[in-house]
Amino acid sequence: MAEQEQGNNIPKVYDPQSFEKKWYKFWEENKFFHTEVDKSKKPYSIVIPPPNVTGQLHMGHALDNTLQDILIRYHRMLGDNTVWVPGCDHAGIATQAKVEGALREEGLSRYDLGRDKFLERVWDWKEKYGSRIMYQLRTLGSSCDWDRQRFTMDEGCSRAVREVFVSLYEKGLIYQGTRITNWCPSCNTAISDIEVEHETEKGHLWHLRYRIEGTDQYVEIATTRPETMFGDTGVAVHPDDERYKDLVGKTLILPVVNRRIPLFADSYVDPQFGTGAVKVTPAHDPNDFEMGLRHHLEQIKVIGNDGTMTKEAGKYAGMDRYECREKLVKELEETGVLVSVEEHEHAVGHCSRCHSTIEPLVSKQWFVKMETLAKPAIEAVRDGRIQFVPERFTKTYINWLENIRDWCISRQLWWGHRIPAWYCDECGETSVSRTDLTKCPHCGSTHIHQDEDVLDTWFSSGLWPFEILGWPEKTAELEHFYPTSTLVTGYDIIFFWVARMVMMGLEFGKDVPFRHVFIHGLVRDSQGRKMSKSLGNGIDPVEVIEKYGADTLRFMLITGNTPGNDMRFYWERVESARNFANKIWNASRYILMNMEGFDKSFKPDDADYTLADRWILSRYNATVRDVTANLDKFELGESGRMIYDFLWSEFCDWYIELTKERLYNKEDARAKNTALYVLSHVLEGTLRLLHPFMPFLTEEIWQKVPHDESCASIMISPWPVSDESAVLAKAETDMTAVMETIKTIRNLRAEVGAAPGKKSEVILNFTAENLRPVFAANGTYLEKLASASVVTLLPAGSAKPENAMAGVVDGVEIYLPLKGLIDVEKETARLQKDLDKLEKEIKRLSGKLNNQGFLTKAPQAVVDGERAKLEGYEAKKQAVEGRIADLAKL
RNA sequence: GGGGUUAUAGCUCAGUUGGUUAGAGUGUCUCGUUGACAUCGAGGAGGUCACAGAUUCGAGUUCUGUUAACCCCACCA
């Protein structure tokens, strides 16, 4: 195919739109993403963090999936039995809220429709928008095995969820309890602790006085939430608090409602805070709830599920909780109950979804007992069966699990996995079952009804790694791909998701769910703010892909930051990545344009290789080695940067330039073919190296470059292997001397403003004779790249030219007889500056080399290296000094 | 209250086990239409690596403390 594609037809500018869709279709149609279990190969598996079914691709997804795709494509090329299982999450609250929002537009609520009709609407919604994000992931280039796509509410997942629920219930790890939970009055459901976001807010501390029954004395209490006083069923003080010692056991009269409540002692109370006396509202505060249990206090619910006051609040009944607070404080003030008001900062919980203030309420909910599940999950990370990358997240994870509290899993929603519990209306028993019940297993009554609530979305997400591999069936996939290899996710869901998967995986999958947890940060806006809808500062990755291409976006996202750290989005960085793509495009174009008629079977002999050839092959193989090593360490950004540097700074800036001589010189076909061979060979290998990062561009070019014809696509071609025998130190040092010399000449010419067209003789004197043959053989490089008219190599010991610009690199002194252009004064000043720098370095190094401690304690290689450096500097210094003396004579 | 991250060029960031004259991208200045690329090339300017100690022959890199910014966790009303 390569020969037919004429280089001349290749567009001058990189245009991703012209090929990205084409290649994705090609890959998908040829089933390159699909994997069957192959036990003869090493498995490599990733399960996608399931995006919300009705969501759409945002920058965080783009980053997360780029990282996964790089790992997947890398391992696929390594020859592993590689699978990336995609799917999405039903996202209970989020999805239900969207559908309810749509209903509201029609003036309806979910209750108007009823449960069944409402769920039909949600499924319709899911069908309509459910595949959008999966198509967006395709535009990013994600090589998921789409044949294995799953959904957290599909049949298999639902079965897994029920199996796990019932099993945990049977083990006593799931229980139902009436206790204080976080209630969101706006979402109208209980939520778990981690769904509550605490924010410090400015509030007040109201001091109120409660009269002691039968006296004119008062006990002063302090509260941040006066409206809860209707539910006060006691006042607590610390048992050792001298101020209240004699009052413990007395009865107080609750103002406004005039209820008799006890004053009791409990060591929970902090005597230092407020007045040392706390009003106790068991139905509305977790601590008060506990105290209430200890002292057998009544629970009086004064705030309802909708955030308004109940009938217990008397005349305030039906009023919003905050309006009530305001009015009540006024009444307390007027009636002399309010003693004083203090400014007070305290943490207030908000719903992570809708941001309403959370109301701690007593209600009956289902909980998972965490302690027994958490322990093995801690162990698995402690003993290294699971490794976090970067490692520091281990601490976050363990610390959370060590202080974990029971997980409230029931939600008062309709969209989700309905809790498989049935209540008998006759005998009152609760039955939990794997199959739907129609009659009570205890009394046989058919008057039973299922629990109305659904499970927390994260309950099913927690089963993801094994449920989508077929559990509870014993599938070949489960056996081969579980535990999965790497989990890629953001640090923001370590608690929500990672920890739960580990616990569930160990309990039901019988092993850890994954070996590595590769954590990344957030993509922020250019000012470092979180991208959000409300701020309107989000950048749509789809827009970036349309404008600049998926490869560009991918490369931009994974370079320029360190694993686990947040990154900022800049359009300038996108452009920079695009420029890189364009650079590759054009370098390839240069090569392809010159390959017309190239005989693919041509293979150079060892003697055909020039210094430049050996050098680029050496650099290429070293790059393959280093990129591979970094990928294995999850240093994806570093790998990308290495390819960038190699391709741009070495391959393009130097090697391609150095081949032009041979390519444009038609006389020596063998030399030309050797250059073409090396060019295409290195390009082809580097494309494979780059493929996981920029899949589309590399495929587009690779198809045109000579390659292993047994591979239909670069994505299923083998990963490059470094040929260590081609990594040649001598080729690298020789070439470095040539490149340094060229740079120095350019430098000198720029110094005097020599016109580019005005060529000059270059005279070289060697302080390291071993470099003489290098320059003797490669003098044309200086002519091409340093505007040398003729290169003269001074015989050893001959006089140095006068009236010439001078520069010096390791082993070589360079003279440019740019007559008439030299400004003696300026030139002397410049050389003096160089000299000062050299002297400073020489002083530093000789100090070091005279230090006995350094000589005896530093490794010999380091000492030798420093000594060689010093010698180099001294040679340079001599040359510069000599040159300054020469100038003085002019 | 506990824990974590960050502090390196104007800006955004690399710098992996301590040892090159501390790097890149971007911006900025000078020059450049030579047959891959102006989405480019050549060259320049620009950093006491937050501060103070400690360890070491040697610290941007390790340790301690300080300061600043950010984040997470946390039931003192």
Coordinates of N, CA and C in Angstrom, one line a residue, chain A residues 3-119:
Chain A
E3 N 3.7 2.2 -1.4 CA 4.2 2.7 -2.7 C 3.2 3.5 -3.5
Q4 N 1.9 2.9 -3.4 CA 0.9 3.5 -4.2 C 0.5 4.9 -3.7
E5 N 0.6 5.0 -2.4 CA 0.2 6.3 -1.8 C 1.3 7.3 -2.1
Q6 N 1.1 8.2 -3.0 CA 2.1 9.2 -3.3 C 2.2 10.3 -2.3
G7 N 3.4 10.5 -1.8 CA 3.6 11.5 -0.8 C 3.1 12.9 -1.3
N8 N 3.2 13.2 -2.6 CA 2.8 14.5 -3.1 C 1.4 14.8 -2.8
N9 N 0.6 13.7 -2.6 CA -0.8 14.0 -2.4 C -1.2 14.3 -1.0
I10 N -0.2 14.2 -0.1 CA -0.5 14.3 1.3 C -0.7 15.8 1.6
P11 N -1.8 16.2 2.2 CA -2.1 17.6 2.5 C -1.0 18.2 3.4
K12 N -0.8 19.4 3.3 CA 0.4 20.1 3.9 C 0.1 20.3 5.4
V13 N -1.1 20.3 5.8 CA -1.5 20.5 7.2 C -2.2 19.4 7.8
Y14 N -1.9 19.1 9.0 CA -2.6 18.0 9.8 C -4.1 18.3 9.9
D15 N -4.9 17.4 9.4 CA -6.3 17.7 9.5 C -7.0 16.4 10.0
P16 N -7.2 16.4 11.4 CA -7.7 15.2 12.0 C -9.1 14.8 11.5
Q17 N -9.9 15.8 11.2 CA -11.3 15.5 10.8 C -11.3 14.6 9.6
S18 N -10.2 14.6 8.8 CA -10.2 13.9 7.5 C -10.0 12.4 7.8
F19 N -9.6 12.0 9.0 CA -9.3 10.6 9.1 C -9.8 9.9 10.4
E20 N -10.1 10.7 11.5 CA -10.3 10.1 12.8 C -11.5 9.2 12.7
K21 N -12.6 9.6 12.1 CA -13.9 8.8 12.1 C -13.6 7.5 11.3
K22 N -12.9 7.7 10.2 CA -12.6 6.6 9.3 C -11.9 5.5 10.0
W23 N -10.9 5.8 10.8 CA -10.1 4.8 11.4 C -10.9 4.1 12.6
Y24 N -11.7 4.9 13.3 CA -12.5 4.3 14.4 C -13.4 3.3 13.8
K25 N -14.0 3.6 12.7 CA -15.0 2.7 12.1 C -14.2 1.4 11.6
F26 N -13.1 1.7 11.1 CA -12.2 0.5 10.6 C -11.9 -0.4 11.8
W27 N -11.5 0.1 12.9 CA -11.1 -0.7 14.1 C -12.3 -1.4 14.6
E28 N -13.4 -0.7 14.7 CA -14.6 -1.3 15.3 C -15.2 -2.4 14.4
E29 N -15.2 -2.1 13.1 CA -15.8 -3.1 12.2 C -14.9 -4.3 12.1
N30 N -13.6 -4.2 12.3 CA -12.8 -5.3 12.2 C -12.6 -6.0 13.6
K31 N -13.4 -5.5 14.6 CA -13.4 -6.2 15.9 C -12.1 -6.2 16.6
F32 N -11.3 -5.2 16.3 CA -10.0 -5.1 17.0 C -10.1 -4.8 18.5
F33 N -11.3 -4.3 18.9 CA -11.5 -4.0 20.3 C -11.9 -5.2 21.1
H34 N -12.5 -6.1 20.3 CA -13.1 -7.3 21.0 C -12.0 -8.3 21.4
T35 N -12.2 -8.9 22.5 CA -11.3 -10.0 23.0 C -12.1 -11.2 23.5
E36 N -11.6 -12.3 23.1 CA -12.2 -13.5 23.7 C -11.1 -14.0 24.7
V37 N -11.6 -14.7 25.7 CA -10.7 -15.3 26.7 C -9.7 -16.2 26.0
D38 N -8.4 -15.9 26.3 CA -7.3 -16.8 25.7 C -6.4 -17.1 26.9
K39 N -6.6 -18.3 27.4 CA -5.8 -18.6 28.6 C -4.3 -18.8 28.4
S40 N -3.9 -18.9 27.1 CA -2.5 -19.0 26.8 C -1.8 -17.7 27.0
K41 N -2.5 -16.6 27.1 CA -1.9 -15.3 27.2 C -2.1 -14.7 28.6
K42 N -1.3 -13.7 28.9 CA -1.4 -13.0 30.1 C -2.6 -12.1 30.0
P43 N -3.5 -12.1 31.0 CA -4.6 -11.2 30.9 C -4.3 -9.8 31.3
Y44 N -4.9 -8.9 30.7 CA -4.8 -7.5 31.1 C -6.2 -6.9 31.0
S45 N -6.8 -6.5 32.1 CA -8.2 -6.0 32.0 C -8.4 -4.8 32.8
I46 N -9.3 -4.0 32.2 CA -9.8 -2.7 32.9 C -11.3 -2.7 32.8
V47 N -11.9 -2.3 33.9 CA -13.4 -2.0 33.8 C -13.5 -0.5 33.9
I48 N -14.3 0.1 33.0 CA -14.5 1.5 32.9 C -15.2 2.0 34.2
P49 N -14.8 3.1 34.7 CA -15.7 3.8 35.7 C -17.0 4.2 35.0
P50 N -18.1 3.5 35.3 CA -19.3 3.7 34.5 C -19.8 5.2 34.6
P51 N -19.8 5.9 33.5 CA -20.4 7.2 33.5 C -21.9 7.2 33.7
N52 N -22.4 8.3 34.2 CA -23.9 8.3 34.4 C -24.6 8.1 33.0
V53 N -25.6 7.3 33.0 CA -26.2 6.9 31.8 C -26.7 8.1 31.0
T54 N -27.2 9.1 31.7 CA -27.8 10.3 30.9 C -26.8 11.4 30.9
G55 N -25.6 11.2 31.3 CA -24.6 12.2 31.3 C -24.0 12.5 29.9
Q56 N -23.1 13.4 29.8 CA -22.3 13.6 28.6 C -20.9 13.8 28.9
L57 N -20.0 13.5 27.9 CA -18.6 13.6 28.1 C -18.1 14.9 28.6
H58 N -17.4 15.0 29.8 CA -16.8 16.2 30.2 C -15.3 16.0 30.3
M59 N -14.5 17.0 30.6 CA -13.1 16.9 30.6 C -12.5 15.8 31.5
G60 N -13.2 15.6 32.6 CA -12.8 14.6 33.6 C -12.9 13.2 32.9
H61 N -14.0 13.0 32.2 CA -14.1 11.7 31.5 C -13.0 11.6 30.4
A62 N -12.8 12.7 29.7 CA -11.8 12.6 28.7 C -10.4 12.2 29.2
L63 N -10.1 12.8 30.3 CA -8.8 12.4 30.9 C -8.8 11.0 31.4
D64 N -9.8 10.6 32.2 CA -9.9 9.3 32.7 C -9.8 8.2 31.6
N65 N -10.6 8.5 30.6 CA -10.6 7.5 29.5 C -9.4 7.5 28.6
T66 N -8.8 8.6 28.5 CA -7.5 8.7 27.8 C -6.5 7.8 28.5
L67 N -6.4 8.0 29.8 CA -5.4 7.2 30.5 C -5.7 5.7 30.4
Q68 N -7.0 5.3 30.5 CA -7.3 3.9 30.3 C -7.0 3.4 28.9
D69 N -7.3 4.2 27.9 CA -7.1 3.8 26.6 C -5.6 3.6 26.3
I70 N -4.7 4.5 26.9 CA -3.3 4.4 26.7 C -2.8 3.0 27.3
L71 N -3.3 2.7 28.5 CA -2.9 1.5 29.1 C -3.3 0.3 28.3
I72 N -4.6 0.4 27.9 CA -5.2 -0.8 27.1 C -4.5 -1.0 25.8
R73 N -4.2 0.1 25.1 CA -3.6 0.0 23.7 C -2.1 -0.5 23.9
Y74 N -1.5 0.0 24.9 CA -0.1 -0.5 25.2 C -0.1 -2.0 25.5
H75 N -1.0 -2.4 26.4 CA -1.0 -3.9 26.7 C -1.4 -4.7 25.5
R76 N -2.3 -4.2 24.7 CA -2.8 -4.9 23.6 C -1.6 -5.2 22.6
M77 N -0.8 -4.1 22.4 CA 0.4 -4.2 21.6 C 1.4 -5.1 22.2
L78 N 1.5 -5.1 23.5 CA 2.4 -6.0 24.1 C 2.1 -7.5 23.9
G79 N 0.8 -7.7 23.5 CA 0.4 -9.1 23.2 C -0.3 -9.7 24.3
D80 N -0.7 -8.9 25.3 CA -1.5 -9.5 26.4 C -3.0 -9.7 25.9
N81 N -3.6 -10.6 26.7 CA -5.1 -10.8 26.4 C -5.8 -9.7 27.1
T82 N -6.0 -8.7 26.2 CA -6.5 -7.4 26.8 C -7.9 -7.1 26.6
V83 N -8.6 -6.7 27.7 CA -10.0 -6.3 27.5 C -10.3 -5.1 28.3
W84 N -11.1 -4.2 27.7 CA -11.6 -3.0 28.4 C -13.1 -3.1 28.4
V85 N -13.7 -3.3 29.5 CA -15.2 -3.5 29.6 C -15.9 -2.2 29.8
P86 N -16.7 -1.7 28.9 CA -17.4 -0.5 29.1 C -18.8 -0.6 29.7
G87 N -19.4 0.5 30.0 CA -20.7 0.4 30.5 C -21.1 1.7 31.2
C88 N -22.4 1.8 31.6 CA -22.7 3.0 32.4 C -23.6 2.7 33.6
D89 N -23.7 3.7 34.3 CA -24.4 3.7 35.6 C -25.8 4.3 35.6
H90 N -26.7 3.7 36.3 CA -28.1 4.2 36.2 C -28.2 5.5 37.0
A91 N -27.2 5.8 37.9 CA -27.1 7.1 38.6 C -28.5 7.5 39.2
G92 N -28.9 6.8 40.2 CA -30.2 7.0 40.8 C -30.7 8.4 40.9
I93 N -30.2 9.1 41.8 CA -30.7 10.5 42.1 C -30.6 11.4 40.9
A94 N -29.4 11.3 40.2 CA -29.1 12.2 39.1 C -30.1 12.1 38.0
T95 N -30.3 10.8 37.6 CA -31.2 10.5 36.5 C -32.6 10.8 36.9
Q96 N -33.0 10.4 38.1 CA -34.4 10.6 38.5 C -34.7 12.1 38.5
A97 N -33.7 12.9 39.0 CA -33.9 14.4 39.1 C -34.1 14.9 37.7
K98 N -33.4 14.4 36.7 CA -33.5 14.9 35.3 C -34.9 14.7 34.8
V99 N -35.4 13.4 35.0 CA -36.7 13.1 34.5 C -37.8 13.9 35.2
E100 N -37.6 14.0 36.5 CA -38.6 14.8 37.3 C -38.6 16.3 36.8
G101 N -37.4 16.7 36.5 CA -37.3 18.1 35.9 C -38.1 18.2 34.7
A102 N -38.0 17.2 33.8 CA -38.7 17.2 32.5 C -40.2 17.2 32.8
L103 N -40.6 16.4 33.8 CA -42.0 16.3 34.1 C -42.6 17.6 34.6
R104 N -41.7 18.3 35.4 CA -42.1 19.6 36.0 C -42.5 20.6 34.9
E105 N -41.8 20.5 33.8 CA -42.1 21.4 32.6 C -43.5 21.1 32.1
E106 N -43.9 19.9 32.3 CA -45.3 19.5 31.9 C -46.3 19.8 33.0
G107 N -45.8 20.3 34.1 CA -46.6 20.6 35.3 C -47.0 19.3 36.1
L108 N -46.2 18.3 36.0 CA -46.5 17.1 36.6 C -45.4 16.7 37.7
S109 N -45.7 15.9 38.6 CA -44.7 15.3 39.5 C -44.8 13.8 39.3
R110 N -43.7 13.2 39.9 CA -43.7 11.7 39.7 C -44.9 11.0 40.4
Y111 N -45.4 11.7 41.4 CA -46.6 11.1 42.1 C -47.8 11.1 41.2
D112 N -47.9 12.1 40.3 CA -49.0 12.2 39.4 C -49.1 10.9 38.5
L113 N -47.8 10.5 38.1 CA -47.7 9.4 37.2 C -47.9 8.0 38.0
G114 N -47.3 8.0 39.2 CA -47.3 6.7 39.9 C -46.0 6.0 39.5
R115 N -45.6 5.1 40.4 CA -44.3 4.4 40.3 C -44.1 3.8 38.9
D116 N -45.0 3.0 38.5 CA -44.7 2.2 37.2 C -44.6 3.1 36.0
K117 N -45.6 4.0 35.9 CA -45.6 5.0 34.8 C -44.3 5.8 34.8
F118 N -43.9 6.2 36.0 CA -42.8 7.1 36.1 C -41.5 6.3 35.7
L119 N -41.4 5.1 36.1 CA -40.2 4.3 35.7 C -40.2 4.1 34.2

